[in-house]
Amino acid sequence: MLFDAASPASPLSVEADVCIVGSGPAGMSLANELRTKYANVVILEGGQDTYDENSQSLYAAERSPTHFPDPMHSRLRFLGGTSNHWDNSTMPLSPIDFEKRDWVPNSGWPIAFSDISKYYDKAGQYCGVDADGYDLAHWRAQTGIVTPLQNASFLVTRVAKSARPPTRFYAKHGEALHQSGRVSVYKNANVIDLLFDPAKRRVRELMFTTDGQRQHRVSAAVFVLCMGGLENARMLLVFNEKYTNQLGNQGDNVGRYFMEHPTVKPAAVLGSNEAVGSGLSMDRQTKNVTFVHEYAEKVLREHRIVNGKLVFFNASQYDLSDGISSFHILKERLIKGQLPDEAFLHLSNLIRDFDMVAEAISRKSFSKNIFTHADQLGGAGVHIMMEQTPDRNNRIRLGSQRDRLGVKKLVVDWKLGTKDIDMMWAGLMLLGREIGAMSLGRLRLLKEQSQRLFGDQMSFGLHHMGTTRMATTPSSGVTDSDQRVFGTENLYVAGSSVFVTGGHVAPTLSIVALSLRLADHLKARGLS
């Protein structure tokens, strides 16, 4: 059943076998699996049925880096969570993502790829993409698509699948929970506190409220935090302030190792229109399947780089203009009374591409196109979603300001390390050699545009990972391999916050797969 915690009739005390906090992909899939075992599962959702600005404002951060997505807008706080604006791209992680790689600091999961891969097919069904797998040969036969880089020696072609329209988890799975009679969902239920028994290492109760005045309590045998990569860490930090770091923060790891998927367009393939038009520029989606590229495992090991998802797209002469980017770089630096690095190169680009610079000024100032050749095919742009190395100094921490419910707001400390950027360029240099050897064109690296690429032009996957990472010991993480919070017997975390490394793929499929694995663990262990 669905209850409104804001209603005066809502009970102040709730009992459950399992209490799940959050109704996004992790919480919904976990509850759906647990209802077959337990008769009384409770889900607490801080938001309402649909988007509400007042509720959404509780996600506001006290501070986050320039150009980093505002947490208040990158997450959604209502039934179904952030799946309500999810693009529904699904792809499994790779076996190497779980390994300890000596060139990737802080890598190495306490579980193997095989521990999660057996859940991917079922996770796909939850995500709405069916259980027909991600086998490349199967989907090539199904779609008839032949990719121009399929024979490249250092790239691997992989399959990403999407549901259309995208799966909204509460809309898709909520009715089954309600009809089961075994799951109670409370909306407007914002968790603000926790009662922990240090002697028995057990969480006794969670406290939640709608307005900060009327306080409700949930007692349960097991509690699972499914609030997302930011809120899982934020609330664990709040609890640990009260209980002196006894809940997974013995090694000061809660909130640390925060990872995103930075996305940039750092290169272009130049060549004849015929070569580009023959298929290198790939908007290759059919039957809800997209073909993308990543570096082969042997290349990652040999060249000691991290991975990335490479997508090629048709680009016009306007899109590929070096002069436009140089114009913006020169303008920004000159306003500050400075000269940019490689100033003469930028001036050269400006002169050489003066027609495209004039086109940009005309479009922005007068909404008018002046050169017809600006929209002609110029080559293929390269879009890369980067794997980020887990860095202890990238973190979520508590600020000094409080939201209207009295909970401290979060502060985001995040940056992209120079080593990650260097590894990206190293991989693209390999790509350039391969494209040249296959006579597909010439790869142009846009290194002189780095200031903008990794500044105002950088975008993000909006994938928040690593802040409650799995580990073998409390000194290196927050949860154990079963996702149980260190120092507790009955508090668990689900979602991408438990990821140790994030690969380069959207995390939702793996979030659900890990939630299914957690459900099996909780069903096997019972409520003791």
Short mmCIF file of C-alpha atoms in Angstrom, two decimals:
data_model
loop_
_atom_site.label_atom_id
_atom_site.label_comp_id
_atom_site.label_asym_id
_atom_site.label_seq_id
_atom_site.Cartn_x
_atom_site.Cartn_y
_atom_site.Cartn_z
CA MET A 1 0.00 0.00 0.00
CA LEU A 2 0.98 3.63 -0.47
CA PHE A 3 0.88 5.89 2.58
CA ASP A 4 1.46 9.61 2.89
CA ALA A 5 3.63 10.43 5.89
CA ALA A 6 2.34 14.00 5.68
CA SER A 7 -1.18 12.84 6.49
CA PRO A 8 -2.30 13.39 10.11
CA ALA A 9 -3.54 9.79 10.02
CA SER A 10 -0.06 8.44 9.25
CA PRO A 11 1.20 6.29 12.17
CA LEU A 12 4.03 7.63 14.29
CA SER A 13 5.43 4.13 14.81
CA VAL A 14 5.97 1.58 12.05
CA GLU A 15 7.31 -1.96 12.33
CA ALA A 16 8.89 -3.92 9.50
CA ASP A 17 10.95 -6.96 8.69
CA VAL A 18 13.05 -4.91 6.28
CA CYS A 19 13.12 -1.11 5.94
CA ILE A 20 14.40 0.25 2.62
CA VAL A 21 15.18 3.96 2.30
CA GLY A 22 14.68 5.15 -1.28
CA SER A 23 12.44 4.09 -4.16
CA GLY A 24 14.83 4.33 -7.09
CA PRO A 25 16.22 1.36 -9.08
CA ALA A 26 18.05 -0.12 -6.06
CA GLY A 27 15.15 0.21 -3.62
CA MET A 28 12.42 -0.91 -6.01
CA SER A 29 14.24 -3.99 -7.30
CA LEU A 30 15.33 -4.97 -3.78
CA ALA A 31 11.79 -4.66 -2.38
CA ASN A 32 10.33 -6.63 -5.26
CA GLU A 33 12.73 -9.50 -4.60
CA LEU A 34 12.35 -9.46 -0.81
CA ARG A 35 8.53 -9.57 -0.87
CA THR A 36 8.73 -13.22 -1.88
CA LYS A 37 10.45 -13.98 1.43
CA TYR A 38 9.24 -11.38 3.94
CA ALA A 39 5.67 -10.34 4.67
CA ASN A 40 6.38 -6.83 5.92
CA VAL A 41 8.73 -4.72 3.80
CA VAL A 42 8.65 -0.93 4.20
CA ILE A 43 9.98 1.62 1.69
CA LEU A 44 10.58 5.20 2.82
CA GLU A 45 10.61 7.81 0.03
CA GLY A 46 11.41 11.43 0.83
CA GLY A 47 9.47 12.82 -2.13
CA GLN A 48 5.93 12.64 -3.42
CA ASP A 49 4.21 10.95 -6.38
CA THR A 50 5.62 13.49 -8.80
CA TYR A 51 8.18 16.28 -8.86
CA ASP A 52 7.74 18.85 -6.11
CA GLU A 53 10.08 21.85 -5.89
CA ASN A 54 9.81 22.10 -2.13
CA SER A 55 10.86 18.48 -1.66
CA GLN A 56 13.53 18.69 -4.37
CA SER A 57 15.17 21.62 -2.58
CA LEU A 58 16.31 19.23 0.17
CA TYR A 59 18.96 18.02 -2.29
CA ALA A 60 20.57 21.48 -2.43
CA ALA A 61 24.26 21.41 -1.62
CA GLU A 62 26.03 24.01 0.45
CA ARG A 63 28.82 24.09 -2.11
CA SER A 64 30.01 22.20 -5.20
CA PRO A 65 32.79 22.87 -7.75
CA THR A 66 32.46 25.25 -10.68
CA HIS A 67 31.07 23.45 -13.75
CA PHE A 68 30.03 20.47 -11.62
CA PRO A 69 26.30 19.62 -11.92
CA ASP A 70 24.21 21.05 -9.10
CA PRO A 71 23.11 18.08 -6.91
CA MET A 72 19.68 19.66 -6.57
CA HIS A 73 19.10 19.15 -10.30
CA SER A 74 21.12 16.02 -11.10
CA ARG A 75 18.99 13.82 -8.78
CA LEU A 76 15.20 13.54 -8.49
CA ARG A 77 13.39 13.26 -5.17
CA PHE A 78 10.06 11.51 -5.77
CA LEU A 79 8.73 7.98 -6.23
CA GLY A 80 11.02 6.16 -8.65
CA GLY A 81 13.96 8.41 -7.84
CA THR A 82 16.37 9.44 -10.55
CA SER A 83 15.05 6.76 -12.92
CA ASN A 84 12.44 9.43 -13.68
CA HIS A 85 14.94 11.26 -15.87
CA TRP A 86 17.17 8.32 -16.74
CA ASP A 87 18.00 7.85 -20.43
CA ASN A 88 17.87 4.05 -19.92
CA SER A 89 21.27 3.12 -21.34
CA THR A 90 22.33 -0.27 -19.98
CA MET A 91 25.61 -2.13 -20.34
CA PRO A 92 27.45 -4.49 -17.97
CA LEU A 93 30.73 -3.62 -16.35
CA SER A 94 33.77 -5.53 -17.63
CA PRO A 95 35.77 -8.22 -15.78
CA ILE A 96 38.86 -6.00 -15.60
CA ASP A 97 36.83 -3.36 -13.74
CA PHE A 98 36.80 -5.64 -10.69
CA GLU A 99 40.54 -6.38 -10.70
CA LYS A 100 43.28 -4.76 -8.67
CA ARG A 101 45.21 -2.84 -11.34
CA ASP A 102 48.58 -1.61 -10.13
CA TRP A 103 48.39 1.44 -12.42
CA VAL A 104 44.97 2.42 -11.05
CA PRO A 105 45.28 3.49 -7.39
CA ASN A 106 42.56 2.26 -5.04
CA SER A 107 41.21 -0.25 -7.57
CA GLY A 108 40.13 -3.84 -6.84
CA TRP A 109 36.68 -4.93 -5.69
CA PRO A 110 36.26 -7.53 -2.90
CA ILE A 111 33.99 -9.47 -5.28
CA ALA A 112 34.65 -10.82 -8.77
CA PHE A 113 32.86 -10.06 -12.02
CA SER A 114 31.31 -13.53 -11.85
CA ASP A 115 29.61 -12.60 -8.56
CA ILE A 116 27.53 -9.97 -10.32
CA SER A 117 27.40 -11.10 -13.97
CA LYS A 118 24.94 -13.92 -13.25
CA TYR A 119 22.39 -11.28 -12.24
CA TYR A 120 22.68 -9.11 -15.35
CA ASP A 121 19.97 -10.82 -17.41
CA LYS A 122 17.38 -10.46 -14.65
CA ALA A 123 18.56 -6.92 -13.95
CA GLY A 124 17.94 -6.17 -17.62
CA GLN A 125 14.32 -7.23 -17.21
CA TYR A 126 13.91 -4.82 -14.31
CA CYS A 127 15.42 -2.09 -16.49
CA GLY A 128 12.98 -2.91 -19.28
CA VAL A 129 15.51 -4.21 -21.83
CA ASP A 130 14.66 -7.92 -21.55
CA ALA A 131 16.96 -10.83 -20.77
CA ASP A 132 18.39 -11.26 -24.29
CA GLY A 133 21.91 -10.40 -23.23
CA TYR A 134 24.67 -8.19 -24.61
CA ASP A 135 26.43 -10.65 -26.93
CA LEU A 136 27.92 -8.76 -29.85
CA ALA A 137 27.56 -11.54 -32.44
CA HIS A 138 23.89 -11.99 -31.54
CA TRP A 139 23.09 -8.31 -31.97
CA ARG A 140 25.08 -7.94 -35.17
CA ALA A 141 22.98 -10.75 -36.62
CA GLN A 142 19.79 -9.16 -35.30
CA THR A 143 20.54 -5.65 -36.60
CA GLY A 144 22.69 -6.30 -39.65
CA ILE A 145 25.01 -3.50 -38.59
CA VAL A 146 28.69 -3.76 -39.46
CA THR A 147 30.85 -1.24 -37.64
CA PRO A 148 33.87 0.23 -39.49
CA LEU A 149 36.15 -0.29 -36.49
CA GLN A 150 35.04 -3.85 -35.78
CA ASN A 151 38.41 -5.20 -36.97
CA ALA A 152 40.53 -2.68 -35.09
CA SER A 153 43.25 -4.45 -33.15
CA PHE A 154 43.00 -2.37 -29.99
CA LEU A 155 39.29 -1.55 -29.80
CA VAL A 156 36.37 -3.72 -28.73
CA THR A 157 32.86 -3.11 -30.00
CA ARG A 158 30.19 -3.46 -27.31
CA VAL A 159 26.43 -3.39 -27.13
CA ALA A 160 24.36 -0.93 -25.09
CA LYS A 161 20.61 -1.50 -24.82
CA SER A 162 17.80 0.89 -23.98
CA ALA A 163 14.10 0.65 -23.30
CA ARG A 164 11.93 3.06 -25.26
CA PRO A 165 10.23 4.81 -23.63
CA PRO A 166 12.72 4.74 -20.73
CA THR A 167 11.77 2.63 -17.72
CA ARG A 168 10.57 4.62 -14.72
CA PHE A 169 11.04 2.19 -11.85
CA TYR A 170 8.12 3.11 -9.66
CA ALA A 171 5.72 3.41 -12.58
CA LYS A 172 6.83 0.00 -13.87
CA HIS A 173 7.18 -1.96 -10.62
CA GLY A 174 5.16 -0.07 -8.02
CA GLU A 175 1.79 -1.66 -8.70
CA ALA A 176 3.17 -5.18 -8.20
CA LEU A 177 4.49 -4.15 -4.80
CA HIS A 178 1.15 -2.70 -3.74
CA GLN A 179 -0.86 -5.68 -4.95
CA SER A 180 1.39 -8.11 -3.09
CA GLY A 181 0.08 -6.86 0.26
CA ARG A 182 3.61 -7.34 1.61
CA VAL A 183 5.17 -3.96 0.86
CA SER A 184 4.20 -0.60 2.37
CA VAL A 185 5.49 2.55 0.69
CA TYR A 186 5.61 5.82 2.65
CA LYS A 187 6.02 8.99 0.59
CA ASN A 188 7.05 12.32 2.13
CA ALA A 189 9.17 10.28 4.55
CA ASN A 190 12.49 12.09 4.97
CA VAL A 191 14.98 10.19 7.12
CA ILE A 192 16.68 12.51 9.62
CA ASP A 193 18.08 10.31 12.40
CA LEU A 194 18.92 6.81 13.50
CA LEU A 195 18.97 4.87 16.78
CA PHE A 196 21.99 2.56 17.04
CA ASP A 197 22.89 0.07 19.78
CA PRO A 198 26.72 -0.03 19.83
CA ALA A 199 26.86 -2.99 22.21
CA LYS A 200 24.85 -5.21 19.86
CA ARG A 201 26.00 -3.39 16.71
CA ARG A 202 22.41 -3.08 15.57
CA VAL A 203 20.32 -0.25 14.21
CA ARG A 204 17.07 -0.23 16.18
CA GLU A 205 15.12 2.55 14.50
CA LEU A 206 15.14 5.12 11.75
CA MET A 207 13.42 8.44 12.34
CA PHE A 208 11.72 10.29 9.51
CA THR A 209 9.65 13.43 9.12
CA THR A 210 7.77 15.44 6.54
CA ASP A 211 7.95 18.91 7.99
CA GLY A 212 10.60 18.69 10.70
CA GLN A 213 7.95 18.83 13.42
CA ARG A 214 6.08 15.52 13.45
CA GLN A 215 8.58 12.67 13.86
CA HIS A 216 7.92 9.05 12.86
CA ARG A 217 9.90 5.92 13.74
CA VAL A 218 10.49 2.67 11.91
CA SER A 219 11.79 -0.36 13.75
CA ALA A 220 13.03 -3.28 11.64
CA ALA A 221 15.30 -6.29 11.68
CA VAL A 222 17.23 -5.04 8.65
CA PHE A 223 17.75 -1.54 7.19
CA VAL A 224 19.01 -0.76 3.68
CA LEU A 225 20.03 2.71 2.47
CA CYS A 226 19.14 3.14 -1.23
CA MET A 227 19.24 6.93 -1.49
CA GLY A 228 21.87 7.36 -4.19
CA GLY A 229 25.58 8.09 -4.24
CA LEU A 230 25.28 11.50 -2.61
CA GLU A 231 22.56 10.96 -0.01
CA ASN A 232 23.81 7.55 1.14
CA ALA A 233 27.08 9.21 2.10
CA ARG A 234 25.49 12.34 3.48
CA MET A 235 23.18 10.48 5.84
CA LEU A 236 25.87 8.03 6.95
CA LEU A 237 28.04 11.04 7.81
CA VAL A 238 25.15 12.51 9.80
CA PHE A 239 24.70 9.23 11.70
CA ASN A 240 28.44 8.98 12.34
CA GLU A 241 28.59 12.44 13.88
CA LYS A 242 26.16 11.13 16.48
CA TYR A 243 27.83 7.75 16.95
CA THR A 244 31.50 8.76 16.65
CA ASN A 245 32.27 7.02 13.37
CA GLN A 246 31.07 3.57 14.41
CA LEU A 247 28.91 3.01 11.31
CA GLY A 248 31.33 2.27 8.48
CA ASN A 249 33.53 5.29 9.12
CA GLN A 250 36.21 3.66 11.24
CA GLY A 251 38.74 4.41 8.48
CA ASP A 252 37.33 7.84 7.59
CA ASN A 253 36.08 6.48 4.26
CA VAL A 254 32.41 7.54 4.21
CA GLY A 255 31.96 10.04 1.42
CA ARG A 256 35.45 9.54 -0.01
CA TYR A 257 36.52 8.14 -3.42
CA PHE A 258 33.67 9.98 -5.09
CA MET A 259 33.65 9.26 -8.82
CA GLU A 260 31.75 10.58 -11.80
CA HIS A 261 31.86 9.86 -15.54
CA PRO A 262 33.31 13.03 -17.10
CA THR A 263 32.39 13.27 -20.78
CA VAL A 264 34.31 15.32 -23.33
CA LYS A 265 34.72 15.72 -27.09
CA PRO A 266 38.52 15.84 -27.31
CA ALA A 267 39.19 14.79 -30.91
CA ALA A 268 37.89 14.73 -34.46
CA VAL A 269 38.43 12.41 -37.41
CA LEU A 270 39.20 14.41 -40.52
CA GLY A 271 39.17 13.02 -44.04
CA SER A 272 37.17 12.83 -47.19
CA ASN A 273 33.43 13.04 -46.81
CA GLU A 274 33.18 9.67 -48.52
CA ALA A 275 35.34 7.96 -45.90
CA VAL A 276 33.49 9.59 -43.05
CA GLY A 277 30.09 9.04 -44.61
CA SER A 278 30.83 5.36 -45.16
CA GLY A 279 30.12 4.76 -41.51
CA LEU A 280 32.80 5.95 -39.12
CA SER A 281 30.43 8.59 -37.79
CA MET A 282 28.18 6.29 -35.86
CA ASP A 283 24.80 7.16 -34.54
CA ARG A 284 24.26 3.42 -34.65
CA GLN A 285 21.04 2.70 -32.87
CA THR A 286 18.42 0.24 -34.06
CA LYS A 287 16.00 -2.00 -32.20
CA ASN A 288 16.99 -0.04 -29.08
CA VAL A 289 20.58 -1.27 -29.41
CA THR A 290 23.62 1.01 -29.77
CA PHE A 291 27.12 -0.10 -30.75
CA VAL A 292 29.95 1.67 -28.92
CA HIS A 293 33.67 1.13 -28.56
CA GLU A 294 36.10 0.69 -25.67
CA TYR A 295 39.79 -0.15 -25.45
CA ALA A 296 40.67 -3.84 -25.53
CA GLU A 297 41.79 -5.34 -22.23
CA LYS A 298 45.26 -6.11 -23.61
CA VAL A 299 45.66 -2.42 -24.50
CA LEU A 300 44.64 -1.29 -21.02
CA ARG A 301 47.25 -3.59 -19.50
CA GLU A 302 50.05 -2.94 -21.97
CA HIS A 303 49.69 0.85 -22.04
CA ARG A 304 48.52 1.20 -18.44
CA ILE A 305 45.53 3.39 -19.13
CA VAL A 306 41.94 3.46 -17.91
CA ASN A 307 39.01 2.76 -20.18
CA GLY A 308 36.54 4.99 -21.91
CA LYS A 309 33.37 4.66 -23.95
CA LEU A 310 34.07 5.99 -27.45
CA VAL A 311 31.26 7.16 -29.68
CA PHE A 312 31.71 8.72 -33.13
CA PHE A 313 29.19 11.20 -34.48
CA ASN A 314 28.71 13.18 -37.69
CA ALA A 315 30.10 16.70 -37.30
CA SER A 316 29.74 19.74 -39.52
CA GLN A 317 32.51 22.15 -40.44
CA TYR A 318 30.99 24.51 -37.87
CA ASP A 319 31.12 21.81 -35.17
CA LEU A 320 34.77 21.05 -35.90
CA SER A 321 36.01 24.63 -36.18
CA ASP A 322 39.22 25.17 -34.22
CA GLY A 323 38.80 28.90 -34.72
CA ILE A 324 35.59 29.11 -32.70
CA SER A 325 37.15 27.36 -29.72
CA SER A 326 40.29 29.51 -30.00
CA PHE A 327 38.12 32.65 -30.13
CA HIS A 328 36.46 31.72 -26.82
CA ILE A 329 39.79 30.83 -25.19
CA LEU A 330 41.44 34.07 -26.31
CA LYS A 331 38.44 36.15 -25.26
CA GLU A 332 38.28 34.60 -21.78
CA ARG A 333 41.99 35.00 -21.10
CA LEU A 334 42.28 38.51 -22.51
CA ILE A 335 39.39 39.68 -20.32
CA LYS A 336 41.52 38.56 -17.38
CA GLY A 337 44.54 40.41 -18.79
CA GLN A 338 46.37 37.17 -19.60
CA LEU A 339 47.55 35.29 -22.66
CA PRO A 340 46.57 31.63 -23.01
CA ASP A 341 49.04 28.83 -23.54
CA GLU A 342 49.85 28.42 -27.23
CA ALA A 343 48.53 31.91 -27.94
CA PHE A 344 50.03 32.01 -31.47
CA LEU A 345 48.32 28.71 -32.35
CA HIS A 346 44.99 30.16 -31.23
CA LEU A 347 45.58 33.28 -33.32
CA SER A 348 46.41 31.09 -36.31
CA ASN A 349 43.20 29.10 -35.80
CA LEU A 350 41.24 32.33 -35.55
CA ILE A 351 42.60 33.62 -38.87
CA ARG A 352 42.29 30.29 -40.68
CA ASP A 353 38.69 29.74 -39.53
CA PHE A 354 37.58 33.36 -39.71
CA ASP A 355 34.46 32.40 -41.68
CA MET A 356 33.32 29.99 -38.95
CA VAL A 357 34.08 32.55 -36.24
CA ALA A 358 31.96 35.08 -38.11
CA GLU A 359 29.26 32.42 -38.44
CA ALA A 360 29.32 31.84 -34.67
CA ILE A 361 29.04 35.55 -33.91
CA SER A 362 26.15 35.92 -36.37
CA ARG A 363 24.29 32.95 -34.95
CA LYS A 364 24.66 34.08 -31.37
CA SER A 365 24.08 37.80 -31.85
CA PHE A 366 21.56 37.83 -34.70
CA SER A 367 20.22 34.22 -34.85
CA LYS A 368 21.23 34.22 -38.50
CA ASN A 369 23.24 31.74 -40.57
CA ILE A 370 25.50 33.38 -43.14
CA PHE A 371 27.63 30.58 -44.68
CA THR A 372 25.87 27.56 -46.20
CA HIS A 373 29.06 25.47 -46.05
CA ALA A 374 29.09 25.77 -42.23
CA ASP A 375 26.62 22.91 -41.96
CA GLN A 376 28.34 20.68 -44.48
CA LEU A 377 29.84 17.44 -43.19
CA GLY A 378 33.34 18.10 -41.91
CA GLY A 379 34.26 14.78 -40.36
CA ALA A 380 33.50 12.74 -37.29
CA GLY A 381 33.58 14.03 -33.74
CA VAL A 382 34.81 11.76 -30.97
CA HIS A 383 32.83 11.66 -27.75
CA ILE A 384 34.36 9.84 -24.78
CA MET A 385 32.86 8.97 -21.41
CA MET A 386 35.89 8.59 -19.17
CA GLU A 387 36.58 6.11 -16.41
CA GLN A 388 37.74 8.07 -13.38
CA THR A 389 40.39 6.81 -11.00
CA PRO A 390 39.08 6.63 -7.41
CA ASP A 391 40.76 9.43 -5.46
CA ARG A 392 40.43 9.64 -1.68
CA ASN A 393 40.36 13.45 -1.83
CA ASN A 394 37.29 13.49 -4.07
CA ARG A 395 34.56 13.37 -1.51
CA ILE A 396 31.17 14.23 -0.11
CA ARG A 397 31.35 15.89 3.31
CA LEU A 398 29.02 17.78 5.62
CA GLY A 399 28.91 21.55 5.56
CA SER A 400 27.92 23.99 8.28
CA GLN A 401 24.51 24.92 6.85
CA ARG A 402 21.38 22.89 7.54
CA ASP A 403 18.31 22.24 5.43
CA ARG A 404 14.83 23.07 6.71
CA LEU A 405 14.61 19.65 8.41
CA GLY A 406 17.75 20.36 10.43
CA VAL A 407 20.05 18.01 8.50
CA LYS A 408 23.47 19.33 7.50
CA LYS A 409 23.84 20.04 3.80
CA LEU A 410 26.52 18.34 1.79
CA VAL A 411 29.65 19.82 0.28
CA VAL A 412 31.07 18.30 -2.92
CA ASP A 413 34.85 18.22 -3.36
CA TRP A 414 35.61 16.87 -6.84
CA LYS A 415 38.18 17.31 -9.56
CA LEU A 416 39.47 15.32 -12.50
CA GLY A 417 43.08 14.32 -11.92
CA THR A 418 45.85 15.14 -14.38
CA LYS A 419 46.76 11.44 -14.55
CA ASP A 420 43.27 10.58 -15.79
CA ILE A 421 43.53 13.30 -18.44
CA ASP A 422 46.98 12.07 -19.49
CA MET A 423 45.69 8.50 -19.80
CA MET A 424 42.80 9.73 -21.95
CA TRP A 425 45.21 11.46 -24.35
CA ALA A 426 47.42 8.36 -24.45
CA GLY A 427 44.45 6.23 -25.47
CA LEU A 428 43.41 8.70 -28.15
CA MET A 429 46.91 8.68 -29.62
CA LEU A 430 46.55 4.93 -30.04
CA LEU A 431 43.17 5.51 -31.66
CA GLY A 432 44.77 7.94 -34.10
CA ARG A 433 47.37 5.42 -35.20
CA GLU A 434 44.71 2.77 -35.75
CA ILE A 435 42.42 5.06 -37.74
CA GLY A 436 45.35 6.11 -39.92
CA ALA A 437 46.47 2.51 -40.47
CA MET A 438 42.94 1.57 -41.54
CA SER A 439 42.77 4.56 -43.96
CA LEU A 440 39.69 5.93 -42.24
CA GLY A 441 41.02 9.46 -41.94
CA ARG A 442 43.26 11.49 -39.67
CA LEU A 443 42.61 11.94 -35.97
CA ARG A 444 43.01 15.50 -34.75
CA LEU A 445 43.60 15.80 -31.00
CA LEU A 446 42.24 19.02 -29.55
CA LYS A 447 44.82 19.40 -26.79
CA GLU A 448 45.10 23.15 -27.20
CA GLN A 449 41.43 23.32 -26.20
CA SER A 450 42.02 21.53 -22.90
CA GLN A 451 41.10 24.59 -20.86
CA ARG A 452 37.57 24.53 -22.30
CA LEU A 453 37.30 20.76 -22.75
CA PHE A 454 37.83 20.20 -19.04
CA GLY A 455 36.09 23.41 -18.05
CA ASP A 456 32.82 24.78 -19.36
CA GLN A 457 32.56 22.18 -22.16
CA MET A 458 32.93 19.15 -19.90
CA SER A 459 29.70 17.33 -19.16
CA PHE A 460 28.92 14.48 -16.81
CA GLY A 461 27.10 11.18 -16.78
CA LEU A 462 25.40 12.29 -13.52
CA HIS A 463 26.58 8.98 -12.09
CA HIS A 464 27.54 9.31 -8.43
CA MET A 465 29.76 6.41 -7.38
CA GLY A 466 32.19 5.23 -4.73
CA THR A 467 31.18 7.16 -1.62
CA THR A 468 30.39 4.03 0.48
CA ARG A 469 32.74 1.67 -1.31
CA MET A 470 32.94 -2.08 -0.76
CA ALA A 471 36.11 -3.37 0.87
CA THR A 472 37.61 -6.25 2.80
CA THR A 473 38.34 -4.15 5.90
CA PRO A 474 37.04 -0.93 7.51
CA SER A 475 40.40 0.70 6.87
CA SER A 476 39.81 0.65 3.11
CA GLY A 477 36.05 0.99 2.74
CA VAL A 478 32.59 1.40 4.21
CA THR A 479 30.76 -1.87 3.47
CA ASP A 480 31.84 -5.47 3.24
CA SER A 481 31.38 -7.69 0.18
CA ASP A 482 27.73 -8.28 1.16
CA GLN A 483 27.16 -4.48 1.27
CA ARG A 484 26.77 -4.53 5.05
CA VAL A 485 28.10 -1.41 6.77
CA PHE A 486 31.23 -2.17 8.80
CA GLY A 487 30.60 -2.09 12.54
CA THR A 488 26.94 -3.08 12.18
CA GLU A 489 24.99 -6.31 11.94
CA ASN A 490 21.87 -5.11 10.16
CA LEU A 491 22.59 -1.92 8.18
CA TYR A 492 23.25 -2.25 4.45
CA VAL A 493 23.83 0.08 1.52
CA ALA A 494 22.69 -0.45 -2.08
CA GLY A 495 23.40 1.58 -5.19
CA SER A 496 26.44 2.87 -7.03
CA SER A 497 27.87 4.35 -3.84
CA VAL A 498 29.26 0.85 -3.09
CA PHE A 499 31.19 0.76 -6.39
CA VAL A 500 34.97 0.54 -5.99
CA THR A 501 35.66 1.61 -9.56
CA GLY A 502 33.09 2.78 -12.05
CA GLY A 503 34.31 1.67 -15.47
CA HIS A 504 32.86 3.83 -18.23
CA VAL A 505 29.28 2.56 -18.41
CA ALA A 506 26.04 3.92 -16.98
CA PRO A 507 25.72 2.24 -13.57
CA THR A 508 21.98 1.44 -13.36
CA LEU A 509 22.17 -2.12 -14.72
CA SER A 510 24.93 -2.94 -12.22
CA ILE A 511 23.04 -1.16 -9.41
CA VAL A 512 20.08 -3.45 -10.00
CA ALA A 513 22.28 -6.55 -10.38
CA LEU A 514 23.98 -5.83 -7.06
CA SER A 515 20.58 -5.24 -5.46
CA LEU A 516 19.41 -8.65 -6.67
CA ARG A 517 22.58 -10.16 -5.20
CA LEU A 518 21.91 -8.35 -1.93
CA ALA A 519 18.33 -9.66 -1.92
CA ASP A 520 19.63 -13.22 -2.20
CA HIS A 521 21.96 -12.56 0.73
CA LEU A 522 19.18 -11.13 2.90
CA LYS A 523 16.82 -13.98 2.07
CA ALA A 524 19.51 -16.53 2.92
CA ARG A 525 20.60 -14.92 6.21
CA GLY A 526 17.10 -14.41 7.58
CA LEU A 527 16.15 -11.73 10.09
CA SER A 528 18.39 -12.76 12.98
#
